[in-house]
mmCIF file of C-alpha atoms in Angstrom:
data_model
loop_
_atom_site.group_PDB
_atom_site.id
_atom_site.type_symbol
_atom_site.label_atom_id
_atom_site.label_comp_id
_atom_site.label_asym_id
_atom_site.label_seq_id
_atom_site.Cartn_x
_atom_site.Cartn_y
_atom_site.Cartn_z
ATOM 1 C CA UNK A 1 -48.854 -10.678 -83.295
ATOM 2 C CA UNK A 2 -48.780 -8.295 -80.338
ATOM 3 C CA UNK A 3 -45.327 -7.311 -79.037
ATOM 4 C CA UNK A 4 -45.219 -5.962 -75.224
ATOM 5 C CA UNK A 5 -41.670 -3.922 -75.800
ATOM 6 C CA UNK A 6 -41.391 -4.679 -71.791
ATOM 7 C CA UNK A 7 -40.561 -7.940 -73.043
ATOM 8 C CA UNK A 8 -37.922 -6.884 -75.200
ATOM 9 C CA UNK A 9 -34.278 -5.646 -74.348
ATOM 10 C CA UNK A 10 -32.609 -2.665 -76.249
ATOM 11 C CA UNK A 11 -31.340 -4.370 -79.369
ATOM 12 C CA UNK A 12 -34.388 -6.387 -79.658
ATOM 13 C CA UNK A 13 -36.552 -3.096 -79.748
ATOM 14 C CA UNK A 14 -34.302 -1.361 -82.389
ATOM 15 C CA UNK A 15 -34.636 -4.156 -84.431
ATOM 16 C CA UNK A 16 -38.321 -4.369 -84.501
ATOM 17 C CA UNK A 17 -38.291 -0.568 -84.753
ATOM 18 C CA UNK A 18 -36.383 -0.251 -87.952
ATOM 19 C CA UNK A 19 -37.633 -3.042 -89.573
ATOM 20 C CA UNK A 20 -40.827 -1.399 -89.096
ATOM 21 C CA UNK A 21 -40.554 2.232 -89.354
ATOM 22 C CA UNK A 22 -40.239 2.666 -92.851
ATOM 23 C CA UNK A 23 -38.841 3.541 -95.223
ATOM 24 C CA UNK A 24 -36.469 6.048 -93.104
ATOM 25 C CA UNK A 25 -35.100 9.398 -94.667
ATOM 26 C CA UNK A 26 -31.231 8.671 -94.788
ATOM 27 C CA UNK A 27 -28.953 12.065 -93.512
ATOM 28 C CA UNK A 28 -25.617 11.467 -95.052
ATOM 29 C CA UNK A 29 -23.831 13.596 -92.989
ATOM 30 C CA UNK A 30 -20.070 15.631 -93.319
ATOM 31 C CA UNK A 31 -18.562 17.204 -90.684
ATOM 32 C CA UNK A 32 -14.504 18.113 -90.141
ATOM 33 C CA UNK A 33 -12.539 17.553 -87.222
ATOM 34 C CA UNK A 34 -10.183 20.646 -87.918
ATOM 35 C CA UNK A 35 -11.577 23.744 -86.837
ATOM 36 C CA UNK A 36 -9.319 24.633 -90.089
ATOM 37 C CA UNK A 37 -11.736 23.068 -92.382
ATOM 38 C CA UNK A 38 -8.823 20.706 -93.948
ATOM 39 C CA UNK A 39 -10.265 18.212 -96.385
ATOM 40 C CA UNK A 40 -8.253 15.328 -95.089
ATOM 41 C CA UNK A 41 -9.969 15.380 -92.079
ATOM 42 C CA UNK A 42 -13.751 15.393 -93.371
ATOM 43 C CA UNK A 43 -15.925 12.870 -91.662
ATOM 44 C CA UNK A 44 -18.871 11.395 -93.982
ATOM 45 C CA UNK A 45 -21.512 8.863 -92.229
ATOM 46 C CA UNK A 46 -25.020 7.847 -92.899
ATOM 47 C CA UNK A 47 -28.161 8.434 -90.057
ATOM 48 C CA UNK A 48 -31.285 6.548 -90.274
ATOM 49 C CA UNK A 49 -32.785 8.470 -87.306
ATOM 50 C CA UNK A 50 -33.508 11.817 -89.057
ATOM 51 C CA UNK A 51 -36.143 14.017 -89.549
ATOM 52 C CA UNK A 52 -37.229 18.063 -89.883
ATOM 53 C CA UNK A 53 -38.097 19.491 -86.719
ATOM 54 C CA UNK A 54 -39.800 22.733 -87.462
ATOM 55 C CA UNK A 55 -39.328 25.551 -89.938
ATOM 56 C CA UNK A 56 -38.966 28.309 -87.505
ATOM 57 C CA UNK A 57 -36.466 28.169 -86.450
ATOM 58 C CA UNK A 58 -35.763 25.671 -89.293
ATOM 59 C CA UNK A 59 -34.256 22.457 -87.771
ATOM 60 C CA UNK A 60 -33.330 19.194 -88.668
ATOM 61 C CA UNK A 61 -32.520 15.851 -86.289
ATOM 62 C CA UNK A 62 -30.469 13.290 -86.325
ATOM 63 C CA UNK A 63 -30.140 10.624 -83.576
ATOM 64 C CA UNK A 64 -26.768 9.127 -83.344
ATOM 65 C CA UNK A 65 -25.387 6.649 -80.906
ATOM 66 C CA UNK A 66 -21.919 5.096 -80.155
ATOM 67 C CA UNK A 67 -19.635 3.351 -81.935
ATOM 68 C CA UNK A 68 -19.076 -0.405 -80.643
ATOM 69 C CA UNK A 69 -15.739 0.751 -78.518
ATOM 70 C CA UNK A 70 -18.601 2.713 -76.237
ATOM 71 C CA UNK A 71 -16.735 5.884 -78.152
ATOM 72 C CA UNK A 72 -18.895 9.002 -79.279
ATOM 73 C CA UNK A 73 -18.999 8.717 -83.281
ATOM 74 C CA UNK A 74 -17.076 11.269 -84.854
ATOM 75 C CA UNK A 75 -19.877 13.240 -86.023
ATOM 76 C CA UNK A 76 -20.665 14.551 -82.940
ATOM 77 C CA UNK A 77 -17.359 14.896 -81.349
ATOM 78 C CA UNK A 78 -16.549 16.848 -84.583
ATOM 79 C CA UNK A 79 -20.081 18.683 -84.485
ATOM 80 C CA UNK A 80 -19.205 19.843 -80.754
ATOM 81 C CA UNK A 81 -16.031 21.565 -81.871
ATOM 82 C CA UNK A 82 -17.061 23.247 -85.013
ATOM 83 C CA UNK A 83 -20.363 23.722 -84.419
ATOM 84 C CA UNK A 84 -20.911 22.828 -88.636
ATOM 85 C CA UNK A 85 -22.496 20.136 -90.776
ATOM 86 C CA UNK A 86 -23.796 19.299 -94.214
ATOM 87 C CA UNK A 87 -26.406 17.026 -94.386
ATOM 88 C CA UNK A 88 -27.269 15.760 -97.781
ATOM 89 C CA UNK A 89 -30.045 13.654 -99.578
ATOM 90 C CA UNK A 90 -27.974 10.399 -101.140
ATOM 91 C CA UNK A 91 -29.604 9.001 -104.620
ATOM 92 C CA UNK A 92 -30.505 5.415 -104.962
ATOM 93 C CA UNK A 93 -27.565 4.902 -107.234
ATOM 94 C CA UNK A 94 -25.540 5.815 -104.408
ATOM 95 C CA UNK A 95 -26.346 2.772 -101.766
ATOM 96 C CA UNK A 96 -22.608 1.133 -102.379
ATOM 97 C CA UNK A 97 -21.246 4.623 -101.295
ATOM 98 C CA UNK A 98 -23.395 4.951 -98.091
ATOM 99 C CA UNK A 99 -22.910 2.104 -97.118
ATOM 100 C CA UNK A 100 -19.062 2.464 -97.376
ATOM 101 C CA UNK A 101 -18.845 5.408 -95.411
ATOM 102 C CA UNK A 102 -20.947 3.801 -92.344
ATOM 103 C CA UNK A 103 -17.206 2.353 -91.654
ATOM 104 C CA UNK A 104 -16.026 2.689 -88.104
ATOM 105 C CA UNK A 105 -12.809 4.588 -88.410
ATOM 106 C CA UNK A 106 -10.516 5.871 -86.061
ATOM 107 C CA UNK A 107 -11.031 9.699 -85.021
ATOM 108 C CA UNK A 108 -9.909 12.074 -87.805
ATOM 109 C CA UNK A 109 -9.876 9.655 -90.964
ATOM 110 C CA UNK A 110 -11.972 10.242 -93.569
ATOM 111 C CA UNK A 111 -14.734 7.794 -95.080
ATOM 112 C CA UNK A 112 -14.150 9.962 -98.359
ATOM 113 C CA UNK A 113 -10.473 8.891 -98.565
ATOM 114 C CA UNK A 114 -11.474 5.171 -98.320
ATOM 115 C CA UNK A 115 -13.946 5.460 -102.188
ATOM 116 C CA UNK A 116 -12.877 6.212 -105.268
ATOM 117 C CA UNK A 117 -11.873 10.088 -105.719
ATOM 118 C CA UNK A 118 -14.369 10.349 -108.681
ATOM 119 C CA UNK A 119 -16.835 8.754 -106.831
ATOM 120 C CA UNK A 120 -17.188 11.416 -104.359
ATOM 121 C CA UNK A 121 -15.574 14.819 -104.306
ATOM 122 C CA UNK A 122 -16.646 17.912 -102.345
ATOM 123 C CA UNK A 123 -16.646 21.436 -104.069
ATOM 124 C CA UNK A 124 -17.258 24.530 -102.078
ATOM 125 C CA UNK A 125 -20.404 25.172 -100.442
ATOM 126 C CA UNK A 126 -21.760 29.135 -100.953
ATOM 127 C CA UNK A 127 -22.167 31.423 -97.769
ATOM 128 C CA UNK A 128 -20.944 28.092 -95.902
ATOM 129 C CA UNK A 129 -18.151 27.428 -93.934
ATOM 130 C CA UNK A 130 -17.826 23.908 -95.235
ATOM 131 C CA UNK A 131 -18.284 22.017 -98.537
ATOM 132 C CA UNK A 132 -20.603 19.913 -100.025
ATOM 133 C CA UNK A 133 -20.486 16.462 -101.965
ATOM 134 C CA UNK A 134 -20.634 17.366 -106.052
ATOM 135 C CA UNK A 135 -22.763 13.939 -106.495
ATOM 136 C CA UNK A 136 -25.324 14.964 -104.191
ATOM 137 C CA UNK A 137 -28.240 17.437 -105.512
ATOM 138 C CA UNK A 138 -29.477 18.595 -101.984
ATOM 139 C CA UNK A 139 -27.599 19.293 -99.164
ATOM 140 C CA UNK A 140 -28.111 22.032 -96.213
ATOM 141 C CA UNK A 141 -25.675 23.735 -94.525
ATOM 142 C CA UNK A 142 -26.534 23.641 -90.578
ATOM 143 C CA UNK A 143 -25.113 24.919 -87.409
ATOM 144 C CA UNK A 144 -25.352 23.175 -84.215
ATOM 145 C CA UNK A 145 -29.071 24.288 -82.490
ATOM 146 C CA UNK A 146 -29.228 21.752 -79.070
ATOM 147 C CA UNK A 147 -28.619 18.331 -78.103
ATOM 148 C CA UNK A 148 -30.348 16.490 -75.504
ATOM 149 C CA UNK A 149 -29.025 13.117 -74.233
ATOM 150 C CA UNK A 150 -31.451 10.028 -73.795
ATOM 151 C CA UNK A 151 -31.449 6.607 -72.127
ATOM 152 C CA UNK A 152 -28.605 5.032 -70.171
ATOM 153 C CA UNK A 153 -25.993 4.416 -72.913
ATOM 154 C CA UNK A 154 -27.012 7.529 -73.726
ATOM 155 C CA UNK A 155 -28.456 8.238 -77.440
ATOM 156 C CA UNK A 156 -28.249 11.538 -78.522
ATOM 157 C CA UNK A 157 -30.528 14.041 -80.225
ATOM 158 C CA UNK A 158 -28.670 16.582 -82.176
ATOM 159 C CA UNK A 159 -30.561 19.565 -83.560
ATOM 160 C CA UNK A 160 -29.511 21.385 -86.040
ATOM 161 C CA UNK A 161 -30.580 24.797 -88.098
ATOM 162 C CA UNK A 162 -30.489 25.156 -91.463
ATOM 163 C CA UNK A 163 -28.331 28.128 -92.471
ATOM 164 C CA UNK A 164 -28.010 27.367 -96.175
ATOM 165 C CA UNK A 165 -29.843 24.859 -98.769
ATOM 166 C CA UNK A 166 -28.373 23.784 -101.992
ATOM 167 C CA UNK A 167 -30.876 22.730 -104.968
ATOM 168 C CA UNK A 168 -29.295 21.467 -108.267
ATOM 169 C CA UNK A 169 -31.155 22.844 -110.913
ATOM 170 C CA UNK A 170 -31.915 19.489 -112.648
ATOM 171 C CA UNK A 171 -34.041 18.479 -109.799
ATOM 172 C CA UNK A 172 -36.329 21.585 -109.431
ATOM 173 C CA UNK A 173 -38.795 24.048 -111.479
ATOM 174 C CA UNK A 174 -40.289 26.606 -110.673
ATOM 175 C CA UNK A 175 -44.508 26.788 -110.591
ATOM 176 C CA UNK A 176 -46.923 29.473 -109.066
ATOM 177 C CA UNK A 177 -43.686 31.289 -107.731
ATOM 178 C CA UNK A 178 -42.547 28.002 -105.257
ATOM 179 C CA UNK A 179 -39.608 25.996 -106.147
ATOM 180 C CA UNK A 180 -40.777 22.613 -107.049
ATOM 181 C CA UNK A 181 -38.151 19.404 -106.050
ATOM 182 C CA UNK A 182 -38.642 16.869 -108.380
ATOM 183 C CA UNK A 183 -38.795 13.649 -106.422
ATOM 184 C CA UNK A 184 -38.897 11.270 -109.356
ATOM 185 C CA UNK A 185 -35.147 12.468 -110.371
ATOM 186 C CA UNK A 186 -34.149 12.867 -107.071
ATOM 187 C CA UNK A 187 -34.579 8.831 -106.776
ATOM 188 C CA UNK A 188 -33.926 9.464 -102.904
ATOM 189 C CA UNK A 189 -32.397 6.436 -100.954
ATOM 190 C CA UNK A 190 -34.632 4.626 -98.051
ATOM 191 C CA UNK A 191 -33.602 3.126 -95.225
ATOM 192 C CA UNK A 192 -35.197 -0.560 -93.884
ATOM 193 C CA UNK A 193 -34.396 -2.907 -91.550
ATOM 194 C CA UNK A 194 -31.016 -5.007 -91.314
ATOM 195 C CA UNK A 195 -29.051 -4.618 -94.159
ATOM 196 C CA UNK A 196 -32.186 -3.238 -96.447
ATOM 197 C CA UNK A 197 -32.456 0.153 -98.586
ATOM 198 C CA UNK A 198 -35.219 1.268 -100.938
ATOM 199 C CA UNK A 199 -35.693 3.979 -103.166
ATOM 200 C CA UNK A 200 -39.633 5.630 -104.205
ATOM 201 C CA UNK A 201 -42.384 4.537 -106.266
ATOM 202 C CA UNK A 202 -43.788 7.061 -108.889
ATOM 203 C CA UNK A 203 -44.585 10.318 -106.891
ATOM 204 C CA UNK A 204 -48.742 10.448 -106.756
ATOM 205 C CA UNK A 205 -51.288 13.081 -105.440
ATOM 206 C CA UNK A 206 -54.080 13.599 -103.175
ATOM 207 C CA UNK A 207 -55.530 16.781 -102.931
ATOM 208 C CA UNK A 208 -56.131 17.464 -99.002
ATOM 209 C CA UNK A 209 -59.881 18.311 -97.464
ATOM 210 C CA UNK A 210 -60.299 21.778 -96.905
#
């Protein structure tokens, strides 16, 4: 099958485009919509579009579109006023969660409020302005770096820099003076297409050509 995307309308091409870039890095992503950092106003949604950018400047990506009213989604109306956002790396075991918080709610409630309070809870996040989900074992602490708007509806590209990285200590060792992340207890969770998630196969290695 050959598929001319000329042929294809928006929605079609997003379809065939996540069904077949995979698996997709998930950015579960908390912002506030207080410059005052209250909690009750914490924002948590998952992005399929994401990426890393570069490491210097270190930046991440995240591509976000509208919600169905045509509305900006809240993480990037709250990202434009603070200028602040944790992105963090969800487990497998945490698909249910995820998937709750990609809930279209109006502007300033939280998706936290709508799960179980042991289920997710935030704790503070050190030399960051604002905190971090206890259940998650990596999260970084960005600032707003650009955004560039694409397309007619538009979609936009948000760049961020990494300020601050937190590593729980069961996921990582140390070897040959690098700090090693542990993929295999991560048990990251991977996006598919339509209503599909994944996590990873035991980690392998290559060694590259020199």
């Amino acid at each position: 099958m050959n598929i001319n995307f000329a042929d294809h309308n928006a929605t079609q091409r997003y379809h065939l485009m996540t069904q077949t870039i995979i698996p997709r890095p998930i950015a579960w992503a908390l912002t506030n919509s207080n410059i005052d950092g209250s909690p009750e106003s914490l924002n948590l949604a998952p992005f399929s579009y994401f990426t890393a950018i570069s490491s210097d400047p270190a930046l991440l990506m995240i591509s976000v579109g509208k919600k169905p009213t045509g509305e900006p989604k809240d993480t990037l109306t709250n990202l434009l006023k603070t200028r602040k956002i944790v992105i963090h790396i969800a487990s497998e075991n945490q698909a249910d969660l995820v998937t709750q918080t990609a809930a279209t709610l109006p502007h300033g409630e939280s998706e936290i409020a709508l799960v179980d309070n042991e289920a997710l809870t935030t704790v503070p996040f050190e030399h960051f302005d604002l905190p971090r989900l206890a259940q998650c074992d990596i999260a970084y602490g960005c600032e707003l770096y650009e955004i560039k708007e694409l397309g007619e509806i538009p979609q936009t590209l948000i760049f961020v820099e990494v300020k601050q990285l937190y590593v729980s200590s069961k996921i990582s060792t140390q070897h040959d003076g690098r700090i090693k992340i542990n993929a295999d207890i991560v048990k990251p969770l991977a996006r598919l297409g339509a209503n599909e998630y994944s996590g990873i196969t035991t980690p392998f290695k290559k060694a590259r050509p020199k």
